[in-house]
Amino acid sequence: MTDRQLPRWSELRPLLRTKRPTLNPTDRRLANALTIADLRRIARLRTPRSVFDYTDGAAEAEISLRRARSLFANLEFRPSVLHDVSEVDTTTTMLGQPAAQPFAFAPTGFTRMMNHEGESAVARVAERAGIPYALSTMGTTSIEDVAAAAPRARKWFQLYVWKDRSAGEDLVKRAANAGFEALVLTVDVPVAGARLRDVRNGFTIPPTLTAKTVLDAAAHPAWWMNMLTTKPLQFASLTSWKGTIAELLDMLFDPTMTIDDLAWLRSIWSGPLIVKGVQTVDDARRVVDAGADAIVLSNHGGRQLDRAPVPLRILPEVAAAVGDRTEIYLDTGITSGADIVAAKALGADACMVGRAYLYGLMAGGERGVARAAEILTTEVRRTMQLLGARTVDELNPSHVRLP
């Protein structure tokens, strides 16, 4: 028989710990988000379906995106033990300049639709985190306003080649005058991909008030109130648009662009040039031979050609082919800091993340973006420690095995 006795107050008191309640609802939501997946769930609840699906979705059957995430999920880490990892250095270099983390914030279009704080909020978080931020041609904050919002941030400008080359030249000049460090030329959008979620949702820029969206507004009053009572959407590169995203892309972008056009771009831009959307080893060689300072292995987050190559799968071969001549960045399918570490180990110089910070933006504005950055940086550090790597340069293919 077990002997029992009533506990004394002196024994109970150390067990009773009170926690000061978090009164601000946004802070409370974000504090409970431990992963990017948690931020995604919050974002889905707080954002109209058409806006969430624009961010979350991909092209056609969304096979490319699922394959990319599956490869990250199914790879195997191979830790090396008995190393002093009490201090871990996550810094790396991007375009020869230091970055506090081995990732940057990728360019994303129409960002102020996810949350009214938009690109300026993302740039400010990047500035504080010590990482680059790329403003999209299809952003909803002007080049000059982003520069003013985060004057000390490392800012890159992402460019699509337009049918109207003079408009592209004007954007490049504005970016140079505003102090943007690098140009990111995206080359995987000769025409718009078939993003079926957007078609089914009747998604337009900006969202139009139909019977469907009015009903959705009742479930997301804060989002609609912010959109209707703050500054109207201002695009980084055009004044307005009333049609669908696919119609906009097909109207603006030039499907006749070839590798020879890189010379034209070099003639109007003197800074570093990053080419985004490389998906084969042969194209990596061609782009590097044409003078790119960095390439981004990317299938546009699965949003263009469905069943396109998975960037992580081709990374080791691309790194072996051109890694000694250019910097290699990687995107698509990244949902954690562990994914970033795996890509770094397999030959990437850094990663670019888009959806991850957009989920944070939708979940809580600038504070949500900061929470996304905090989650990723914590996961990067912890994964490095568990692998036995004290610096990002110690990460190598022996730490990862692909299925």
GROMACS .gro file of C-alpha atoms in nm:
model
  403
    1MET     CA    1   0.000   0.000   0.000
    2THR     CA    2   0.126   0.348  -0.090
    3ASP     CA    3   0.159   0.594   0.196
    4ARG     CA    4  -0.005   0.927   0.116
    5GLN     CA    5   0.007   1.269   0.278
    6LEU     CA    6  -0.129   1.613   0.206
    7PRO     CA    7   0.133   1.836   0.041
    8ARG     CA    8   0.262   2.131   0.238
    9TRP     CA    9   0.231   2.483   0.097
   10SER     CA   10   0.610   2.511   0.093
   11GLU     CA   11   0.616   2.212  -0.144
   12LEU     CA   12   0.340   2.344  -0.372
   13ARG     CA   13   0.460   2.701  -0.398
   14PRO     CA   14   0.757   2.630  -0.633
   15LEU     CA   15   0.520   2.447  -0.870
   16LEU     CA   16   0.277   2.735  -0.902
   17ARG     CA   17   0.408   2.968  -1.170
   18THR     CA   18   0.190   3.241  -1.307
   19LYS     CA   19   0.238   3.368  -1.660
   20ARG     CA   20   0.153   3.724  -1.747
   21PRO     CA   21  -0.126   3.713  -2.005
   22THR     CA   22  -0.058   3.852  -2.353
   23LEU     CA   23  -0.331   4.109  -2.404
   24ASN     CA   24  -0.262   4.200  -2.766
   25PRO     CA   25  -0.441   3.940  -2.983
   26THR     CA   26  -0.185   3.958  -3.265
   27ASP     CA   27   0.105   3.902  -3.026
   28ARG     CA   28  -0.087   3.617  -2.866
   29ARG     CA   29  -0.150   3.447  -3.201
   30LEU     CA   30   0.209   3.482  -3.310
   31ALA     CA   31   0.350   3.360  -2.979
   32ASN     CA   32   0.159   3.036  -3.031
   33ALA     CA   33   0.307   2.989  -3.380
   34LEU     CA   34   0.605   2.758  -3.344
   35THR     CA   35   0.652   2.670  -3.711
   36ILE     CA   36   0.588   2.816  -4.054
   37ALA     CA   37   0.302   2.565  -4.082
   38ASP     CA   38   0.147   2.727  -3.774
   39LEU     CA   39   0.170   3.068  -3.941
   40ARG     CA   40   0.008   2.922  -4.251
   41ARG     CA   41  -0.288   2.796  -4.048
   42ILE     CA   42  -0.334   3.139  -3.889
   43ALA     CA   43  -0.303   3.310  -4.228
   44ARG     CA   44  -0.571   3.088  -4.374
   45LEU     CA   45  -0.815   3.191  -4.101
   46ARG     CA   46  -0.743   3.562  -4.126
   47THR     CA   47  -0.730   3.618  -4.501
   48PRO     CA   48  -0.995   3.592  -4.773
   49ARG     CA   49  -0.979   3.262  -4.953
   50SER     CA   50  -0.885   3.408  -5.292
   51VAL     CA   51  -0.592   3.599  -5.142
   52PHE     CA   52  -0.471   3.304  -4.937
   53ASP     CA   53  -0.499   3.073  -5.237
   54TYR     CA   54  -0.303   3.314  -5.455
   55THR     CA   55  -0.016   3.285  -5.206
   56ASP     CA   56  -0.054   2.919  -5.119
   57GLY     CA   57  -0.135   2.778  -5.461
   58ALA     CA   58   0.068   2.665  -5.759
   59ALA     CA   59   0.008   2.581  -6.125
   60GLU     CA   60  -0.232   2.325  -6.266
   61ALA     CA   61  -0.240   2.013  -6.042
   62GLU     CA   62   0.031   2.164  -5.815
   63ILE     CA   63   0.252   1.857  -5.863
   64SER     CA   64   0.576   2.061  -5.880
   65LEU     CA   65   0.517   2.219  -5.541
   66ARG     CA   66   0.423   1.890  -5.375
   67ARG     CA   67   0.731   1.719  -5.519
   68ALA     CA   68   0.959   1.996  -5.393
   69ARG     CA   69   0.816   1.980  -5.042
   70SER     CA   70   0.821   1.600  -5.047
   71LEU     CA   71   1.191   1.591  -5.133
   72PHE     CA   72   1.274   1.818  -4.841
   73ALA     CA   73   1.053   1.610  -4.612
   74ASN     CA   74   1.203   1.276  -4.717
   75LEU     CA   75   1.573   1.362  -4.723
   76GLU     CA   76   1.787   1.218  -4.445
   77PHE     CA   77   2.019   1.422  -4.226
   78ARG     CA   78   2.347   1.257  -4.124
   79PRO     CA   79   2.479   1.424  -3.808
   80SER     CA   80   2.841   1.421  -3.698
   81VAL     CA   81   2.866   1.398  -3.319
   82LEU     CA   82   3.111   1.508  -3.050
   83HIS     CA   83   3.174   1.860  -3.176
   84ASP     CA   84   3.164   2.177  -2.968
   85VAL     CA   85   2.855   2.351  -3.101
   86SER     CA   86   2.795   2.579  -2.803
   87GLU     CA   87   2.857   2.871  -3.042
   88VAL     CA   88   2.717   2.859  -3.395
   89ASP     CA   89   2.782   3.115  -3.667
   90THR     CA   90   2.499   3.139  -3.920
   91THR     CA   91   2.652   3.420  -4.125
   92THR     CA   92   2.736   3.371  -4.489
   93THR     CA   93   2.807   3.585  -4.794
   94MET     CA   94   2.569   3.676  -5.073
   95LEU     CA   95   2.714   3.862  -5.371
   96GLY     CA   96   3.034   3.889  -5.175
   97GLN     CA   97   2.871   4.081  -4.888
   98PRO     CA   98   2.789   3.942  -4.542
   99ALA     CA   99   2.439   3.818  -4.459
  100ALA     CA  100   2.339   3.723  -4.107
  101GLN     CA  101   2.154   3.413  -4.226
  102PRO     CA  102   2.186   3.179  -4.526
  103PHE     CA  103   1.860   3.303  -4.675
  104ALA     CA  104   1.699   3.611  -4.826
  105PHE     CA  105   1.341   3.725  -4.865
  106ALA     CA  106   1.232   3.643  -5.220
  107PRO     CA  107   1.035   3.878  -5.446
  108THR     CA  108   0.659   3.831  -5.428
  109GLY     CA  109   0.387   4.007  -5.623
  110PHE     CA  110   0.089   4.203  -5.492
  111THR     CA  111   0.217   4.183  -5.133
  112ARG     CA  112  -0.008   4.454  -4.990
  113MET     CA  113  -0.304   4.234  -5.071
  114MET     CA  114  -0.182   3.976  -4.818
  115ASN     CA  115  -0.168   4.249  -4.556
  116HIS     CA  116  -0.193   4.626  -4.592
  117GLU     CA  117   0.156   4.674  -4.437
  118GLY     CA  118   0.302   4.503  -4.744
  119GLU     CA  119   0.651   4.528  -4.888
  120SER     CA  120   0.766   4.805  -4.654
  121ALA     CA  121   0.705   4.579  -4.355
  122VAL     CA  122   0.900   4.296  -4.517
  123ALA     CA  123   1.191   4.528  -4.600
  124ARG     CA  124   1.207   4.655  -4.242
  125VAL     CA  125   1.222   4.302  -4.104
  126ALA     CA  126   1.496   4.213  -4.353
  127GLU     CA  127   1.690   4.520  -4.243
  128ARG     CA  128   1.671   4.419  -3.877
  129ALA     CA  129   1.752   4.055  -3.956
  130GLY     CA  130   2.055   4.147  -4.166
  131ILE     CA  131   1.938   3.966  -4.480
  132PRO     CA  132   1.862   4.085  -4.837
  133TYR     CA  133   1.510   4.159  -4.958
  134ALA     CA  134   1.407   4.152  -5.323
  135LEU     CA  135   1.124   4.380  -5.432
  136SER     CA  136   0.914   4.240  -5.716
  137THR     CA  137   0.832   4.423  -6.038
  138MET     CA  138   0.476   4.323  -5.951
  139GLY     CA  139   0.502   4.458  -5.597
  140THR     CA  140   0.240   4.693  -5.457
  141THR     CA  141   0.477   4.947  -5.305
  142SER     CA  142   0.695   5.172  -5.517
  143ILE     CA  143   1.069   5.133  -5.546
  144GLU     CA  144   1.121   5.468  -5.377
  145ASP     CA  145   0.885   5.396  -5.087
  146VAL     CA  146   1.055   5.065  -5.010
  147ALA     CA  147   1.393   5.239  -5.015
  148ALA     CA  148   1.265   5.500  -4.770
  149ALA     CA  149   1.109   5.238  -4.541
  150ALA     CA  150   1.434   5.042  -4.496
  151PRO     CA  151   1.725   5.268  -4.591
  152ARG     CA  152   1.993   5.037  -4.445
  153ALA     CA  153   1.854   4.711  -4.581
  154ARG     CA  154   2.025   4.519  -4.860
  155LYS     CA  155   1.766   4.572  -5.132
  156TRP     CA  156   1.748   4.387  -5.461
  157PHE     CA  157   1.505   4.460  -5.744
  158GLN     CA  158   1.341   4.176  -5.933
  159LEU     CA  159   1.277   4.246  -6.302
  160TYR     CA  160   1.069   4.079  -6.568
  161VAL     CA  161   1.155   4.173  -6.925
  162TRP     CA  162   0.861   4.363  -7.068
  163LYS     CA  163   0.746   4.390  -7.426
  164ASP     CA  164   0.797   4.762  -7.374
  165ARG     CA  165   1.173   4.768  -7.316
  166SER     CA  166   1.171   5.139  -7.234
  167ALA     CA  167   0.947   5.068  -6.934
  168GLY     CA  168   1.197   4.809  -6.814
  169GLU     CA  169   1.484   5.050  -6.856
  170ASP     CA  170   1.299   5.307  -6.649
  171LEU     CA  171   1.251   5.057  -6.365
  172VAL     CA  172   1.618   4.964  -6.370
  173LYS     CA  173   1.720   5.331  -6.352
  174ARG     CA  174   1.479   5.395  -6.064
  175ALA     CA  175   1.620   5.098  -5.873
  176ALA     CA  176   1.975   5.221  -5.927
  177ASN     CA  177   1.884   5.575  -5.817
  178ALA     CA  178   1.713   5.437  -5.504
  179GLY     CA  179   2.026   5.250  -5.398
  180PHE     CA  180   1.921   4.895  -5.480
  181GLU     CA  181   2.221   4.664  -5.471
  182ALA     CA  182   2.138   4.396  -5.727
  183LEU     CA  183   1.903   4.312  -6.010
  184VAL     CA  184   1.717   3.978  -6.008
  185LEU     CA  185   1.609   3.888  -6.361
  186THR     CA  186   1.330   3.629  -6.359
  187VAL     CA  187   1.338   3.419  -6.675
  188ASP     CA  188   1.079   3.145  -6.624
  189VAL     CA  189   0.768   3.349  -6.712
  190PRO     CA  190   0.751   3.379  -7.092
  191VAL     CA  191   0.376   3.338  -7.039
  192ALA     CA  192   0.166   3.298  -6.727
  193GLY     CA  193   0.127   2.954  -6.573
  194ALA     CA  194  -0.221   2.807  -6.528
  195ARG     CA  195  -0.293   2.888  -6.164
  196LEU     CA  196  -0.626   2.716  -6.134
  197ARG     CA  197  -0.706   2.822  -5.780
  198ASP     CA  198  -0.705   3.184  -5.897
  199VAL     CA  199  -0.930   3.102  -6.192
  200ARG     CA  200  -1.178   2.913  -5.975
  201ASN     CA  201  -1.181   3.194  -5.719
  202GLY     CA  202  -1.230   3.462  -5.986
  203PHE     CA  203  -0.928   3.639  -5.840
  204THR     CA  204  -0.852   3.987  -5.978
  205ILE     CA  205  -0.615   4.268  -5.885
  206PRO     CA  206  -0.746   4.425  -5.668
  207PRO     CA  207  -1.021   4.183  -5.552
  208THR     CA  208  -1.357   4.290  -5.687
  209LEU     CA  209  -1.673   4.307  -5.481
  210THR     CA  210  -1.891   4.024  -5.606
  211ALA     CA  211  -2.156   3.829  -5.418
  212LYS     CA  212  -1.889   3.573  -5.334
  213THR     CA  213  -1.636   3.824  -5.201
  214VAL     CA  214  -1.901   4.012  -5.004
  215LEU     CA  215  -1.986   3.689  -4.822
  216ASP     CA  216  -1.616   3.628  -4.766
  217ALA     CA  217  -1.581   3.979  -4.628
  218ALA     CA  218  -1.820   3.892  -4.348
  219ALA     CA  219  -1.575   3.624  -4.234
  220HIS     CA  220  -1.268   3.852  -4.268
  221PRO     CA  221  -1.385   4.203  -4.174
  222ALA     CA  222  -1.044   4.321  -4.049
  223TRP     CA  223  -0.875   4.238  -4.381
  224TRP     CA  224  -1.140   4.416  -4.585
  225MET     CA  225  -1.144   4.716  -4.351
  226ASN     CA  226  -0.768   4.753  -4.383
  227MET     CA  227  -0.779   4.725  -4.761
  228LEU     CA  228  -1.061   4.975  -4.800
  229THR     CA  229  -0.933   5.234  -4.550
  230THR     CA  230  -0.561   5.241  -4.628
  231LYS     CA  231  -0.371   5.378  -4.927
  232PRO     CA  232  -0.494   5.227  -5.254
  233LEU     CA  233  -0.273   4.960  -5.406
  234GLN     CA  234   0.022   5.124  -5.580
  235PHE     CA  235   0.225   4.898  -5.803
  236ALA     CA  236   0.600   4.918  -5.818
  237SER     CA  237   0.587   4.916  -6.195
  238LEU     CA  238   0.244   5.021  -6.322
  239THR     CA  239  -0.041   5.237  -6.210
  240SER     CA  240  -0.335   4.995  -6.199
  241TRP     CA  241  -0.488   4.680  -6.343
  242LYS     CA  242  -0.847   4.554  -6.347
  243GLY     CA  243  -0.809   4.206  -6.498
  244THR     CA  244  -0.679   3.870  -6.383
  245ILE     CA  245  -0.315   3.802  -6.299
  246ALA     CA  246  -0.266   3.575  -6.601
  247GLU     CA  247  -0.403   3.844  -6.834
  248LEU     CA  248  -0.170   4.101  -6.678
  249LEU     CA  249   0.139   3.882  -6.716
  250ASP     CA  250   0.060   3.790  -7.074
  251MET     CA  251   0.003   4.156  -7.162
  252LEU     CA  252   0.327   4.282  -7.007
  253PHE     CA  253   0.594   4.015  -7.040
  254ASP     CA  254   0.802   3.946  -7.347
  255PRO     CA  255   0.800   3.580  -7.463
  256THR     CA  256   1.065   3.658  -7.727
  257MET     CA  257   1.345   3.712  -7.475
  258THR     CA  258   1.660   3.502  -7.530
  259ILE     CA  259   1.999   3.461  -7.367
  260ASP     CA  260   2.129   3.739  -7.594
  261ASP     CA  261   1.910   3.989  -7.408
  262LEU     CA  262   2.132   3.957  -7.101
  263ALA     CA  263   2.382   4.175  -7.287
  264TRP     CA  264   2.113   4.445  -7.321
  265LEU     CA  265   2.045   4.426  -6.951
  266ARG     CA  266   2.414   4.449  -6.870
  267SER     CA  267   2.432   4.764  -7.082
  268ILE     CA  268   2.181   4.944  -6.858
  269TRP     CA  269   2.274   4.792  -6.519
  270SER     CA  270   2.625   4.805  -6.372
  271GLY     CA  271   2.559   4.621  -6.045
  272PRO     CA  272   2.539   4.249  -5.965
  273LEU     CA  273   2.300   4.048  -6.183
  274ILE     CA  274   2.112   3.746  -6.050
  275VAL     CA  275   1.920   3.522  -6.293
  276LYS     CA  276   1.622   3.349  -6.132
  277GLY     CA  277   1.436   3.053  -6.278
  278VAL     CA  278   1.722   2.822  -6.386
  279GLN     CA  279   1.601   2.460  -6.396
  280THR     CA  280   1.865   2.256  -6.581
  281VAL     CA  281   2.241   2.214  -6.567
  282ASP     CA  282   2.277   2.322  -6.932
  283ASP     CA  283   2.088   2.646  -6.868
  284ALA     CA  284   2.298   2.710  -6.559
  285ARG     CA  285   2.610   2.692  -6.776
  286ARG     CA  286   2.457   2.917  -7.044
  287VAL     CA  287   2.350   3.182  -6.795
  288VAL     CA  288   2.685   3.183  -6.615
  289ASP     CA  289   2.869   3.201  -6.948
  290ALA     CA  290   2.654   3.506  -7.029
  291GLY     CA  291   2.781   3.683  -6.718
  292ALA     CA  292   2.538   3.620  -6.431
  293ASP     CA  293   2.688   3.690  -6.090
  294ALA     CA  294   2.445   3.446  -5.927
  295ILE     CA  295   2.169   3.210  -6.032
  296VAL     CA  296   1.856   3.098  -5.852
  297LEU     CA  297   1.753   2.737  -5.902
  298SER     CA  298   1.378   2.782  -5.902
  299ASN     CA  299   1.063   2.661  -6.071
  300HIS     CA  300   0.880   2.973  -5.948
  301GLY     CA  301   0.744   2.797  -5.643
  302GLY     CA  302   0.565   2.551  -5.871
  303ARG     CA  303   0.359   2.838  -6.013
  304GLN     CA  304   0.459   2.815  -6.379
  305LEU     CA  305   0.527   2.477  -6.544
  306ASP     CA  306   0.377   2.191  -6.347
  307ARG     CA  307   0.599   1.882  -6.315
  308ALA     CA  308   0.906   2.103  -6.367
  309PRO     CA  309   1.238   1.987  -6.220
  310VAL     CA  310   1.266   2.003  -5.841
  311PRO     CA  311   1.541   2.258  -5.766
  312LEU     CA  312   1.684   2.063  -5.471
  313ARG     CA  313   1.715   1.750  -5.686
  314ILE     CA  314   1.933   1.921  -5.949
  315LEU     CA  315   2.131   2.129  -5.698
  316PRO     CA  316   2.428   1.891  -5.649
  317GLU     CA  317   2.482   1.857  -6.024
  318VAL     CA  318   2.453   2.232  -6.084
  319ALA     CA  319   2.692   2.302  -5.797
  320ALA     CA  320   2.946   2.063  -5.947
  321ALA     CA  321   2.908   2.226  -6.291
  322VAL     CA  322   2.918   2.599  -6.209
  323GLY     CA  323   2.960   2.637  -5.833
  324ASP     CA  324   3.317   2.756  -5.872
  325ARG     CA  325   3.212   3.035  -6.111
  326THR     CA  326   2.895   3.179  -5.959
  327GLU     CA  327   2.684   3.191  -5.646
  328ILE     CA  328   2.392   2.949  -5.640
  329TYR     CA  329   2.070   3.026  -5.456
  330LEU     CA  330   1.768   2.797  -5.429
  331ASP     CA  331   1.396   2.837  -5.372
  332THR     CA  332   1.071   2.636  -5.399
  333GLY     CA  333   0.933   2.412  -5.128
  334ILE     CA  334   1.117   2.566  -4.833
  335THR     CA  335   0.906   2.554  -4.517
  336SER     CA  336   1.167   2.542  -4.240
  337GLY     CA  337   1.517   2.638  -4.138
  338ALA     CA  338   1.611   2.271  -4.168
  339ASP     CA  339   1.527   2.291  -4.540
  340ILE     CA  340   1.764   2.587  -4.573
  341VAL     CA  341   2.042   2.396  -4.397
  342ALA     CA  342   1.989   2.095  -4.625
  343ALA     CA  343   2.016   2.313  -4.936
  344LYS     CA  344   2.330   2.478  -4.805
  345ALA     CA  345   2.486   2.139  -4.737
  346LEU     CA  346   2.408   2.019  -5.091
  347GLY     CA  347   2.582   2.313  -5.257
  348ALA     CA  348   2.361   2.623  -5.239
  349ASP     CA  349   2.523   2.944  -5.122
  350ALA     CA  350   2.190   3.055  -4.977
  351CYS     CA  351   1.814   3.016  -5.017
  352MET     CA  352   1.532   3.253  -5.103
  353VAL     CA  353   1.205   3.217  -4.913
  354GLY     CA  354   0.873   3.366  -5.021
  355ARG     CA  355   0.564   3.186  -4.897
  356ALA     CA  356   0.714   3.147  -4.549
  357TYR     CA  357   0.724   3.520  -4.479
  358LEU     CA  358   0.396   3.582  -4.662
  359TYR     CA  359   0.221   3.345  -4.423
  360GLY     CA  360   0.366   3.554  -4.141
  361LEU     CA  361   0.254   3.876  -4.310
  362MET     CA  362  -0.101   3.745  -4.343
  363ALA     CA  363  -0.098   3.619  -3.985
  364GLY     CA  364   0.019   3.942  -3.825
  365GLY     CA  365   0.162   4.209  -4.053
  366GLU     CA  366   0.518   4.318  -3.982
  367ARG     CA  367   0.519   4.132  -3.652
  368GLY     CA  368   0.419   3.818  -3.838
  369VAL     CA  369   0.706   3.857  -4.085
  370ALA     CA  370   0.942   3.903  -3.790
  371ARG     CA  371   0.802   3.587  -3.633
  372ALA     CA  372   0.861   3.394  -3.957
  373ALA     CA  373   1.222   3.517  -3.967
  374GLU     CA  374   1.266   3.423  -3.600
  375ILE     CA  375   1.130   3.073  -3.659
  376LEU     CA  376   1.359   3.016  -3.958
  377THR     CA  377   1.670   3.150  -3.786
  378THR     CA  378   1.604   2.940  -3.475
  379GLU     CA  379   1.559   2.629  -3.688
  380VAL     CA  380   1.875   2.701  -3.889
  381ARG     CA  381   2.080   2.735  -3.571
  382ARG     CA  382   1.935   2.429  -3.400
  383THR     CA  383   1.973   2.209  -3.710
  384MET     CA  384   2.336   2.314  -3.748
  385GLN     CA  385   2.404   2.229  -3.384
  386LEU     CA  386   2.240   1.888  -3.415
  387LEU     CA  387   2.440   1.816  -3.732
  388GLY     CA  388   2.764   1.914  -3.558
  389ALA     CA  389   2.834   2.216  -3.781
  390ARG     CA  390   2.964   2.532  -3.614
  391THR     CA  391   2.954   2.748  -3.929
  392VAL     CA  392   2.752   2.733  -4.249
  393ASP     CA  393   3.075   2.668  -4.441
  394GLU     CA  394   3.113   2.340  -4.249
  395LEU     CA  395   2.788   2.212  -4.399
  396ASN     CA  396   2.862   1.971  -4.685
  397PRO     CA  397   2.703   1.685  -4.879
  398SER     CA  398   2.804   1.434  -4.612
  399HIS     CA  399   2.537   1.586  -4.388
  400VAL     CA  400   2.247   1.506  -4.622
  401ARG     CA  401   2.128   1.205  -4.819
  402LEU     CA  402   1.859   1.252  -5.081
  403PRO     CA  403   1.606   0.972  -5.137
   0.00000   0.00000   0.00000
